[in-house]
Short mmCIF file of C-alpha atoms in Angstrom, two decimals:
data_model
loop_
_atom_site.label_atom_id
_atom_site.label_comp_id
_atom_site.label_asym_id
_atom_site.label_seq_id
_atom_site.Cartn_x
_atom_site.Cartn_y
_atom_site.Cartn_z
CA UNK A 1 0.00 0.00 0.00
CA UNK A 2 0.88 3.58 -0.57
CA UNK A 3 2.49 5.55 1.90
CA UNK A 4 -0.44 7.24 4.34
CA UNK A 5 -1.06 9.30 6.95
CA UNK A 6 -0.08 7.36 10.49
CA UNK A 7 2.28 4.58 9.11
CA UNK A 8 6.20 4.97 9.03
CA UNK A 9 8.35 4.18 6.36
CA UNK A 10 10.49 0.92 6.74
CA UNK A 11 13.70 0.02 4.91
CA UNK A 12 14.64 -3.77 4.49
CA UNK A 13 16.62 -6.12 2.94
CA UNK A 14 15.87 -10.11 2.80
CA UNK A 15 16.37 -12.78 0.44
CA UNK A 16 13.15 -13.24 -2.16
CA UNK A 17 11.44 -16.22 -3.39
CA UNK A 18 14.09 -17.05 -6.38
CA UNK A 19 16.84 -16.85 -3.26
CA UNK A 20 18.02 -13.47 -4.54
CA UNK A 21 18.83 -10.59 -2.35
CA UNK A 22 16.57 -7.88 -2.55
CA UNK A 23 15.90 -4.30 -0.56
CA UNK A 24 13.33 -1.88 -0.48
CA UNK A 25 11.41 0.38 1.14
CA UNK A 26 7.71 -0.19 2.53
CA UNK A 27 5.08 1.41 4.72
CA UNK A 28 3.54 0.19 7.63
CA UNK A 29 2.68 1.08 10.81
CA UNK A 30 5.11 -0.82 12.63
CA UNK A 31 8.47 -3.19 12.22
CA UNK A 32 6.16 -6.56 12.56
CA UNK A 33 3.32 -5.27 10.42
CA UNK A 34 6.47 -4.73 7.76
CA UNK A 35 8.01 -8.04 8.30
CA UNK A 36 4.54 -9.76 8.19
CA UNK A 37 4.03 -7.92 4.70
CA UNK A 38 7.03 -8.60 3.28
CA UNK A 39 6.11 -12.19 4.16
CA UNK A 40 3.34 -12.50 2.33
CA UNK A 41 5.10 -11.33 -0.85
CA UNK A 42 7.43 -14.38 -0.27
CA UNK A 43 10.65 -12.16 0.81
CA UNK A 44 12.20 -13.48 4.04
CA UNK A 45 13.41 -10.34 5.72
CA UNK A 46 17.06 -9.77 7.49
CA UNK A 47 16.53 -6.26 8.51
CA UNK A 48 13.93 -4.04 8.84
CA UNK A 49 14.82 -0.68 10.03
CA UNK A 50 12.46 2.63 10.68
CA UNK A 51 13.45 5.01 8.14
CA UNK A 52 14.22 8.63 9.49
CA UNK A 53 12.27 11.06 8.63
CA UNK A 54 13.96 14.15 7.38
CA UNK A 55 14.22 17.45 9.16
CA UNK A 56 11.79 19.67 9.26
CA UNK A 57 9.50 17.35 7.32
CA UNK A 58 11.41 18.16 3.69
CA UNK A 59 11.55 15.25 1.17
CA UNK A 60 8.67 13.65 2.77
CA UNK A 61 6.43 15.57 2.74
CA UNK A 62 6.64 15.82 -1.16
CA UNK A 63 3.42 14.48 -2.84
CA UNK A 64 3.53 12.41 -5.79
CA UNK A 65 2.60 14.56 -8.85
CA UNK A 66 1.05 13.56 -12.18
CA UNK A 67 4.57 14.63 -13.71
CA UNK A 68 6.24 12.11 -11.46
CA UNK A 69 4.22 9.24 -12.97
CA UNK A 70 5.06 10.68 -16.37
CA UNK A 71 8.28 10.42 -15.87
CA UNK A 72 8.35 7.18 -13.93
CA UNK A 73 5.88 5.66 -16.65
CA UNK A 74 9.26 6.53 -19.53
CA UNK A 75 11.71 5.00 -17.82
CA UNK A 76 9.85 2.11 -16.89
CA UNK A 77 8.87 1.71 -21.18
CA UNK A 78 13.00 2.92 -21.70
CA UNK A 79 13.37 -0.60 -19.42
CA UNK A 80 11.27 -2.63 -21.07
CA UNK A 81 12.38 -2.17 -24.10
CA UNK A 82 15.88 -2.77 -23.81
CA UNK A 83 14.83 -6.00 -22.59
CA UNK A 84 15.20 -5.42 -18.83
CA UNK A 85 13.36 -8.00 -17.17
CA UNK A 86 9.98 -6.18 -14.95
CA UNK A 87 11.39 -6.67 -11.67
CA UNK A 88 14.86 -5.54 -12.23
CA UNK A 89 13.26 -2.37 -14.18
CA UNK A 90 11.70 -1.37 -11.25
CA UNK A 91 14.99 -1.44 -9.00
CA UNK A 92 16.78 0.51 -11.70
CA UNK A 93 13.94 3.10 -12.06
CA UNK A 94 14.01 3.41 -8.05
CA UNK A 95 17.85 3.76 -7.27
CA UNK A 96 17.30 6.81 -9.54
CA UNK A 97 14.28 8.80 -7.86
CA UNK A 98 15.27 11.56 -5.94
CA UNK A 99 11.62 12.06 -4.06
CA UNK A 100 11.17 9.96 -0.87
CA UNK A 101 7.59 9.22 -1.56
CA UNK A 102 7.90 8.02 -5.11
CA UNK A 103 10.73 5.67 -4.09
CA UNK A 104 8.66 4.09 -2.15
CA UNK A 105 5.39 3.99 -4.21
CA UNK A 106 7.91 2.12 -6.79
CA UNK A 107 9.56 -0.40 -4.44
CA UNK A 108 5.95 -1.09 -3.14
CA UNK A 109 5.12 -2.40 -6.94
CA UNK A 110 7.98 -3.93 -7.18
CA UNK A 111 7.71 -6.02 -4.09
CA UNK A 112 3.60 -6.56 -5.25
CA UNK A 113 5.02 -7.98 -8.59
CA UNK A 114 7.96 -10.07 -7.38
CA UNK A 115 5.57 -11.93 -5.37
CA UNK A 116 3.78 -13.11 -8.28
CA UNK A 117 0.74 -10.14 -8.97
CA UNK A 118 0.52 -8.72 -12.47
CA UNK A 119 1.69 -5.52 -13.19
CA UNK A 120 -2.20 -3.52 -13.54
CA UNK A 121 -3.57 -5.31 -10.41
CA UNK A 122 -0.21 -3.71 -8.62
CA UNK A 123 -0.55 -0.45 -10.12
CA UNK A 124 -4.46 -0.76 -9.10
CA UNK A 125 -3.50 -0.43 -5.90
CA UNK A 126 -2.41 2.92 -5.92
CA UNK A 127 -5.97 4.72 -7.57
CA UNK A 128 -4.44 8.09 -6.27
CA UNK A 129 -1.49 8.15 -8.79
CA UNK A 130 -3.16 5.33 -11.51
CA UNK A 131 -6.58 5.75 -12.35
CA UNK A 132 -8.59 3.32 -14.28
CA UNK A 133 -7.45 4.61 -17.77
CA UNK A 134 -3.52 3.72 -17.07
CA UNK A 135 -4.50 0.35 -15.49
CA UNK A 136 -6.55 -0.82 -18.13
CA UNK A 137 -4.33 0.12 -21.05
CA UNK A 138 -1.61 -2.12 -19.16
CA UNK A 139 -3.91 -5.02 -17.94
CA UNK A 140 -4.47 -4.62 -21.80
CA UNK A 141 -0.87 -5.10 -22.56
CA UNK A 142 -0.10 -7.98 -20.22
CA UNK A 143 -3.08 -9.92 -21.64
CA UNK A 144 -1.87 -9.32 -25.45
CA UNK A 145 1.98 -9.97 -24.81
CA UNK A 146 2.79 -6.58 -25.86
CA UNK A 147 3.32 -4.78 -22.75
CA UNK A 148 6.68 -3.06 -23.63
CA UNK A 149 4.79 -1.78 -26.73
CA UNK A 150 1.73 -0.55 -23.96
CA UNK A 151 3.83 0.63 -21.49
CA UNK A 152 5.40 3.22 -24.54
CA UNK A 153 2.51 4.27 -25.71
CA UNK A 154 1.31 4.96 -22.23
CA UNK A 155 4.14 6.72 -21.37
CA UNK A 156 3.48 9.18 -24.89
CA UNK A 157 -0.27 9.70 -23.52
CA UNK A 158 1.07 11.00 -20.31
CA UNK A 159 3.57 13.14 -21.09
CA UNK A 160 1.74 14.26 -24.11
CA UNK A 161 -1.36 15.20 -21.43
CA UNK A 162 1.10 16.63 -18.76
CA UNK A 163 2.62 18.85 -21.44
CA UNK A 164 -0.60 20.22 -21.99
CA UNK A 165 -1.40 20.99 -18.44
CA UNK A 166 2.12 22.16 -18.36
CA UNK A 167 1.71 24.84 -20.72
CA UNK A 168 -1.64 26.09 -19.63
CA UNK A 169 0.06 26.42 -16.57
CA UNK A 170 3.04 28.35 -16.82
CA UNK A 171 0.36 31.12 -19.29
CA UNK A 172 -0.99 31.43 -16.15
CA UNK A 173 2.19 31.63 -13.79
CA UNK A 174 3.39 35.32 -14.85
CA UNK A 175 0.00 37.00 -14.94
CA UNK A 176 -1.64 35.33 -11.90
CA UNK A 177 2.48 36.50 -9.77
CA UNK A 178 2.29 40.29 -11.28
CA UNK A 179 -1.10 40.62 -9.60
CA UNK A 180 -0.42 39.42 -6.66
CA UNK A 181 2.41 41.73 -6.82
CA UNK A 182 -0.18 44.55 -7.69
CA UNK A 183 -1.86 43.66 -4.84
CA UNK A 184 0.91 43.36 -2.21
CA UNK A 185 2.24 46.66 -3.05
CA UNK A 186 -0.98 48.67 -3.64
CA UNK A 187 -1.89 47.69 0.32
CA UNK A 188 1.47 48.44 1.31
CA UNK A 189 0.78 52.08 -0.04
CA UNK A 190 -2.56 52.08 1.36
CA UNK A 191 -1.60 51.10 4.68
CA UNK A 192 2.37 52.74 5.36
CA UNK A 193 2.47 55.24 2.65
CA UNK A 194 -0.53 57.16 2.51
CA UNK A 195 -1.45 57.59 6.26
CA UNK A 196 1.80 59.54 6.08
CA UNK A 197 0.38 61.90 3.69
CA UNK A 198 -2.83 61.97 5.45
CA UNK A 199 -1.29 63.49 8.36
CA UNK A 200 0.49 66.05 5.99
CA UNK A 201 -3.13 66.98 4.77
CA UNK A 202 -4.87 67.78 7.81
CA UNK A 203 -2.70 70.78 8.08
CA UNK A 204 -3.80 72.51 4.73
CA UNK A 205 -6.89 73.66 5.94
CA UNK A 206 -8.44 73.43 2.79
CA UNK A 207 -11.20 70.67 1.47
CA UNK A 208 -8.70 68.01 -0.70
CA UNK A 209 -9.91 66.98 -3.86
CA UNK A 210 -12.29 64.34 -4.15
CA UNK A 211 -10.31 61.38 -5.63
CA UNK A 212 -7.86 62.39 -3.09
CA UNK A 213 -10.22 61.83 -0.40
CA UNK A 214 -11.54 58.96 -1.98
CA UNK A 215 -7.95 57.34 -1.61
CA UNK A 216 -7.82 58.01 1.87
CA UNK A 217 -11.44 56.98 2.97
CA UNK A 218 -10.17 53.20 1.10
CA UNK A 219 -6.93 54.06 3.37
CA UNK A 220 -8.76 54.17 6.30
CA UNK A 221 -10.93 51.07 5.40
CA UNK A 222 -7.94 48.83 4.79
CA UNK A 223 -5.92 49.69 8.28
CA UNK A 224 -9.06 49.20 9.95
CA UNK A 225 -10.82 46.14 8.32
CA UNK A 226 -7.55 43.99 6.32
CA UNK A 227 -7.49 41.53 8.73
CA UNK A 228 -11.38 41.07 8.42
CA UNK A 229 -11.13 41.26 4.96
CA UNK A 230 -7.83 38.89 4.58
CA UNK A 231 -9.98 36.16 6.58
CA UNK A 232 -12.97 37.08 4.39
CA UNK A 233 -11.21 36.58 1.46
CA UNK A 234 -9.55 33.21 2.69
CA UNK A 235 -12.86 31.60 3.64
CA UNK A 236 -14.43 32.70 0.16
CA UNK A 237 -11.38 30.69 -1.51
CA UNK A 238 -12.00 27.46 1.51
CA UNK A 239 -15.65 27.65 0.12
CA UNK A 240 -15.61 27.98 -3.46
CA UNK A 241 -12.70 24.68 -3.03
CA UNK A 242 -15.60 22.99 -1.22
CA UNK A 243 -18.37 23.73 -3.16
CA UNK A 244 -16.69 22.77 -6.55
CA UNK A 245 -15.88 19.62 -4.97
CA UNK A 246 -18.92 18.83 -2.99
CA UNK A 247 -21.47 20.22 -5.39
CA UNK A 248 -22.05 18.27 -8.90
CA UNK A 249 -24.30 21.07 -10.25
CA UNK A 250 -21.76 23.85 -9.33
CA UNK A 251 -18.62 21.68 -10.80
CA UNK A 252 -20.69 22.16 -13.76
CA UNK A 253 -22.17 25.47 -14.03
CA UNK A 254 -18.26 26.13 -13.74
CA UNK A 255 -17.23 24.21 -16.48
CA UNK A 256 -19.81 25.98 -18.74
CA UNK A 257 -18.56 29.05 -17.82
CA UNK A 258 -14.89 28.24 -19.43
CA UNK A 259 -16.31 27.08 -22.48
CA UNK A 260 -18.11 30.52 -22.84
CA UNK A 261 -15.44 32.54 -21.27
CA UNK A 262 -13.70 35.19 -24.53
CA UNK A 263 -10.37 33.79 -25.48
CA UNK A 264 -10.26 31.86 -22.53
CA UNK A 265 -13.33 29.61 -23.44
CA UNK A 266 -11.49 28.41 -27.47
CA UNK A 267 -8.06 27.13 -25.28
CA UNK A 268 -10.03 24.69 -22.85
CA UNK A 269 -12.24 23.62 -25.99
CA UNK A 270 -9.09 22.85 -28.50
CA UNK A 271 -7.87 21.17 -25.04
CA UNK A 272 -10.93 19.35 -24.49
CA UNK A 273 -10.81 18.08 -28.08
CA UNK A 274 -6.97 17.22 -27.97
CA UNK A 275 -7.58 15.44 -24.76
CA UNK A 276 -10.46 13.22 -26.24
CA UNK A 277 -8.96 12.47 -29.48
CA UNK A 278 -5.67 11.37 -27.47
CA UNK A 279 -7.20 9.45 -24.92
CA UNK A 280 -10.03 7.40 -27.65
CA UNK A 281 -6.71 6.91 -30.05
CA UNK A 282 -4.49 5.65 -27.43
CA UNK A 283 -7.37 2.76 -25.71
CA UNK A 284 -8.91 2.41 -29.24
CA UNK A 285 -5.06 1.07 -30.79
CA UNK A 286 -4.28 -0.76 -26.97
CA UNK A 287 -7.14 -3.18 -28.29
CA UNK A 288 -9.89 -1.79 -25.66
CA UNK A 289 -13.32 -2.01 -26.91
CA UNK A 290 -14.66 1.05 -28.42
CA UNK A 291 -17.70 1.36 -26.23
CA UNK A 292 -15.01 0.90 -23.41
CA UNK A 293 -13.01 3.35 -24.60
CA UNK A 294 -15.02 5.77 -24.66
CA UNK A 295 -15.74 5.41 -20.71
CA UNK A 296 -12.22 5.97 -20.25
CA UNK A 297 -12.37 8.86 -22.64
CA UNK A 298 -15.40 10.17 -20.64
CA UNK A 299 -13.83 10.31 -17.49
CA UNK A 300 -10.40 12.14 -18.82
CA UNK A 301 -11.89 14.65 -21.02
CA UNK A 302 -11.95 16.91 -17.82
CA UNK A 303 -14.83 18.72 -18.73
CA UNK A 304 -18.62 17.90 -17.38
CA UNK A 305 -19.68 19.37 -20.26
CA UNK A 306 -18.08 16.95 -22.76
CA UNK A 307 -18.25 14.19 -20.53
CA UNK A 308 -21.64 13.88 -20.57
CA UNK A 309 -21.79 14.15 -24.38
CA UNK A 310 -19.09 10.88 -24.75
CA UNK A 311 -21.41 8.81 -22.26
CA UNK A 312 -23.75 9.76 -25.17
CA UNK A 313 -21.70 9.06 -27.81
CA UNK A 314 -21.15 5.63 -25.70
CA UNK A 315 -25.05 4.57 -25.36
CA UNK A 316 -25.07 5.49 -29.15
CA UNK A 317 -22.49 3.48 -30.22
CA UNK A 318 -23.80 0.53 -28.16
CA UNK A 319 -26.97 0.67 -29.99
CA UNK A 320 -25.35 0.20 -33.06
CA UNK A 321 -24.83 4.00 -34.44
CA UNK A 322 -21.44 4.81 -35.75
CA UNK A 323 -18.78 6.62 -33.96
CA UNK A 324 -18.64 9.47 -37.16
CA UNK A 325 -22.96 10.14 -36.73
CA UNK A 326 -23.15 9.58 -32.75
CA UNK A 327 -20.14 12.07 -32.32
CA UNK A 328 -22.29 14.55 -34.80
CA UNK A 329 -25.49 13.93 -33.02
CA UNK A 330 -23.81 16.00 -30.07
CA UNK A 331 -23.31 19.04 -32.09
CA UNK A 332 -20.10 20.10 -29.61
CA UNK A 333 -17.34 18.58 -31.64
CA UNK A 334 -15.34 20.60 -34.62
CA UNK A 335 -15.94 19.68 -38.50
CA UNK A 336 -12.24 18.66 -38.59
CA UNK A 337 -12.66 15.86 -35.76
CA UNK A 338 -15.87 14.39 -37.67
CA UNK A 339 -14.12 14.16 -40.95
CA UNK A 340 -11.24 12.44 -39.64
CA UNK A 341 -13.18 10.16 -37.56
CA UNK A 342 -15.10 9.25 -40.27
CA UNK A 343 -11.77 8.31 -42.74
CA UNK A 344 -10.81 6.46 -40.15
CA UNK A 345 -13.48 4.27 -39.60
CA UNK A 346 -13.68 3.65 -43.37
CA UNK A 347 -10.32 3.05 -43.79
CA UNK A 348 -10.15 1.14 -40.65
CA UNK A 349 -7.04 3.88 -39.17
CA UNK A 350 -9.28 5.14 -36.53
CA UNK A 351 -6.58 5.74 -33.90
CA UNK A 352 -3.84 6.97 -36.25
CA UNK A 353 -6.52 9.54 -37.73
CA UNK A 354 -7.20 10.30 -33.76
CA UNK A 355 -3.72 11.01 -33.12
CA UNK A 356 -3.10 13.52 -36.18
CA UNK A 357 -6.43 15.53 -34.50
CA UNK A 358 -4.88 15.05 -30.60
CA UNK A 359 -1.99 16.70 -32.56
CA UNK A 360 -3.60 19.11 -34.56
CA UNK A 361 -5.41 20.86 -31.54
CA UNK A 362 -2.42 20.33 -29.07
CA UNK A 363 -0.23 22.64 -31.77
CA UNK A 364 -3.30 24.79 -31.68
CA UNK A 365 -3.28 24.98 -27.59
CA UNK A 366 0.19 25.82 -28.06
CA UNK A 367 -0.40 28.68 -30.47
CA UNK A 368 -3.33 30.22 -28.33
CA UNK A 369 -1.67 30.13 -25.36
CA UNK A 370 1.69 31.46 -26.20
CA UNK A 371 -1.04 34.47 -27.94
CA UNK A 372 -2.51 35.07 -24.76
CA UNK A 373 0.47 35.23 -22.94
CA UNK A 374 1.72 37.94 -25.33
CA UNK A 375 -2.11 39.83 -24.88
CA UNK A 376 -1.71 39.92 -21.02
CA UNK A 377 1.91 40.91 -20.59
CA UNK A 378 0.49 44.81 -21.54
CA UNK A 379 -2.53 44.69 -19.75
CA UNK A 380 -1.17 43.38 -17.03
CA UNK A 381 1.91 46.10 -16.89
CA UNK A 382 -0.91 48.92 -17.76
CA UNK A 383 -3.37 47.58 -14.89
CA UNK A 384 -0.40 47.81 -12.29
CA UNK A 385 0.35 50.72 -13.77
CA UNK A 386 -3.06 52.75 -13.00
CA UNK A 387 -2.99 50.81 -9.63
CA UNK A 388 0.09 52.17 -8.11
CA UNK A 389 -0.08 55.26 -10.50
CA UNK A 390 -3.21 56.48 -9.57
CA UNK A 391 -2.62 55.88 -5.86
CA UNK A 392 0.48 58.59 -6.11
CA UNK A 393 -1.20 60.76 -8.12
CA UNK A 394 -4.32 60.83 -5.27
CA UNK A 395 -1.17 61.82 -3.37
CA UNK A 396 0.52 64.16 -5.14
CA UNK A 397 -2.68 65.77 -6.42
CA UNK A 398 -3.26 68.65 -3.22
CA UNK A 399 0.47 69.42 -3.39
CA UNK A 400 -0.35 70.28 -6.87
CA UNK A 401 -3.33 72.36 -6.29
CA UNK A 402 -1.19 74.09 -3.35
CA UNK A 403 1.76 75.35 -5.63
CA UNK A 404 -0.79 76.65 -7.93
CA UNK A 405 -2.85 78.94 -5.25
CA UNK A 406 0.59 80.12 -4.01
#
């Protein structure tokens, strides 16, 4: 089992069921509950010692990311396919992991497949960092005798996905840091700066001018209320976290709202698409079923909205319409994707025809995004521009009048 809250983390070494030495790491919650596990995956232990945990809780505390597996997933295909028997891939890919947590995750598969499991009902195990999709496609592989082939083209749907995410993400990064900036130094100046100048005012004897003493009455507001508001602000973030996780109907009112968002709304579409057509190519040439391909598809296409229509597309198909007509009954996916689904199932290429659209709209991801990024970096500088711009000229502003009347 995967490393979890309450259990320690146990390094051993013993002698396995072939009479090979072997070491590892597992969890447990104490040196007999290790021993007794290790047992049952035929390894007869020699030492089992309580790993320490590092200082301050660094190392450890770093959680497995979708990256990771990625990553992991590659070398584990690189293995493979130089002919590295399973087992011994696995204690190559671990010597060479740097994060605590992941170590373990992989010498807990190993030890599950040394002891005579297959490699999907191992990675089952672990539904936190393999879902369904990933198990499947490699129960697939194991059952066909093509697993180094499943394990690559696994490992090209992940990173493929993750460098999606990836560069959705950093678009974000730089817009989402310069407003926090904004906002860090805009209450600075509204709470050190311009009670300063307050003070100077009161001594003018003369009314200020209204934006002026618009400035200050926020001024005033935010030394008296930011801690209110900081907590306010906090809970607002704890409760829309909840509510889009708790609450099915708001999850998907949300993901509406993307779709239809300007600019914002055509980069999760084209990723929506590029995601489908990736997923459906890479179960559809594994072997899967289509109709349970699709279910996989359904639950990776990471939008309700387009979920729901493949669960369509999936009773269709099961009552005997074609993939090309059930897929244009929807109405939500592009021309391009319907012609090319429709080649392919009359030329019998449906996954390679898949992949050139899962490529077509990842390119065109790429192409918005780095777009986008080039729209915000101006309106971003010009918004923290009139920010801390207009706050100085609020300031500035009376001196100005002053000089004048003198």
């Amino acid at each position: 089992m995967a490393t979890v809250t309450g259990n320690d983390v146990f390094t051993w070494s013993g002698v396995d069921k072939n009479g090979r030495n072997s070491k590892g790491e597992i969890s447990a919650s104490s040196s007999a509950m290790a021993k007794a596990q290790l047992r049952r995956q035929g390894i007869k232990p020699k030492t089992v010692k309580k790993k320490p945990k590092p200082l301050f809780g660094s190392g450890q505390g770093k959680a497995i990311k979708a990256a990771d597996i990625a990553i992991f997933t590659r070398q584990l295909a690189t293995m493979m396919k130089a002919g590295v028997p399973l087992v011994q891939s696995f204690e190559i890919v671990g010597d060479g992991l740097d994060k605590p947590r992941m170590r373990t995750l992989v010498a807990e598969i190993r030890n599950d497949v040394a002891s005579g499991s297959g490699l999907a009902p191992s990675l089952a195990k672990h539904p936190r960092h393999f879902d369904d999709l990933f198990c499947s496609l490699i129960a697939s592989g194991e059952e066909s005798g093509t697993l180094e082939v499943m394990l690559d083209r696994v490992a090209t749907y992940k990173e493929k996905t993750e460098a999606l995410k990836a560069k959705i993400r950093k678009a974000m990064t730089y817009p989402i840091a310069v407003m926090v900036v904004a906002v860090v130094v805009t209450l600075i100046l509204l709470i050190k700066v311009i009670p300063v100048f307050a003070s100077t005012f009161q001594n003018f004897g003369s009314d200020l001018p209204a934006f002026t003493q618009w400035v200050l009455n926020i001024s005033e507001f935010v030394q008296e209320w930011w801690f209110i508001a900081l907590l306010g602000m906090v809970a607002i973030a704890f409760a829309f976290r909840e509510l889009k996780f708790r609450s099915v109907r708001f999850s998907e009112w949300l993901d509406q709202l993307a779709l239809k968002f300007p600019i914002v709304g055509g980069i999760v579409h084209d990723a929506v698409i590029a995601r489908f057509s990736r997923t459906l190519a890479t179960t559809f040439a594994a072997g899967v079923p289509l109709v349970d391909a699709l279910e996989s598809t359904a639950g990776a296409a990471g939008n309700s909205v387009y979920s729901k229509a493949i669960r369509q597309i999936k009773d269709d198909v099961t009552t005997g319409s074609t993939l090309y007509n059930s897929i244009k009954a929807t109405g939500l996916f592009p021309n391009m994707l319907l012609q090319m689904v429709s080649i392919g199932e009359e030329s019998g290429a449906l996954d390679d025809m898949l992949s050139k659209v899962a490529d077509h709209y990842e390119q065109a991801v790429d192409d918005a995004v780095d777009n986008l990024s080039s729209l915000l970096e101006p309106l971003i500088m010009s918004i923290l521009g009139v920010l801390v711009g207009g706050l100085l000229i609020a300031m500035y502003l009376p001196i100005f009048m002053l000089g004048s009347v003198i």
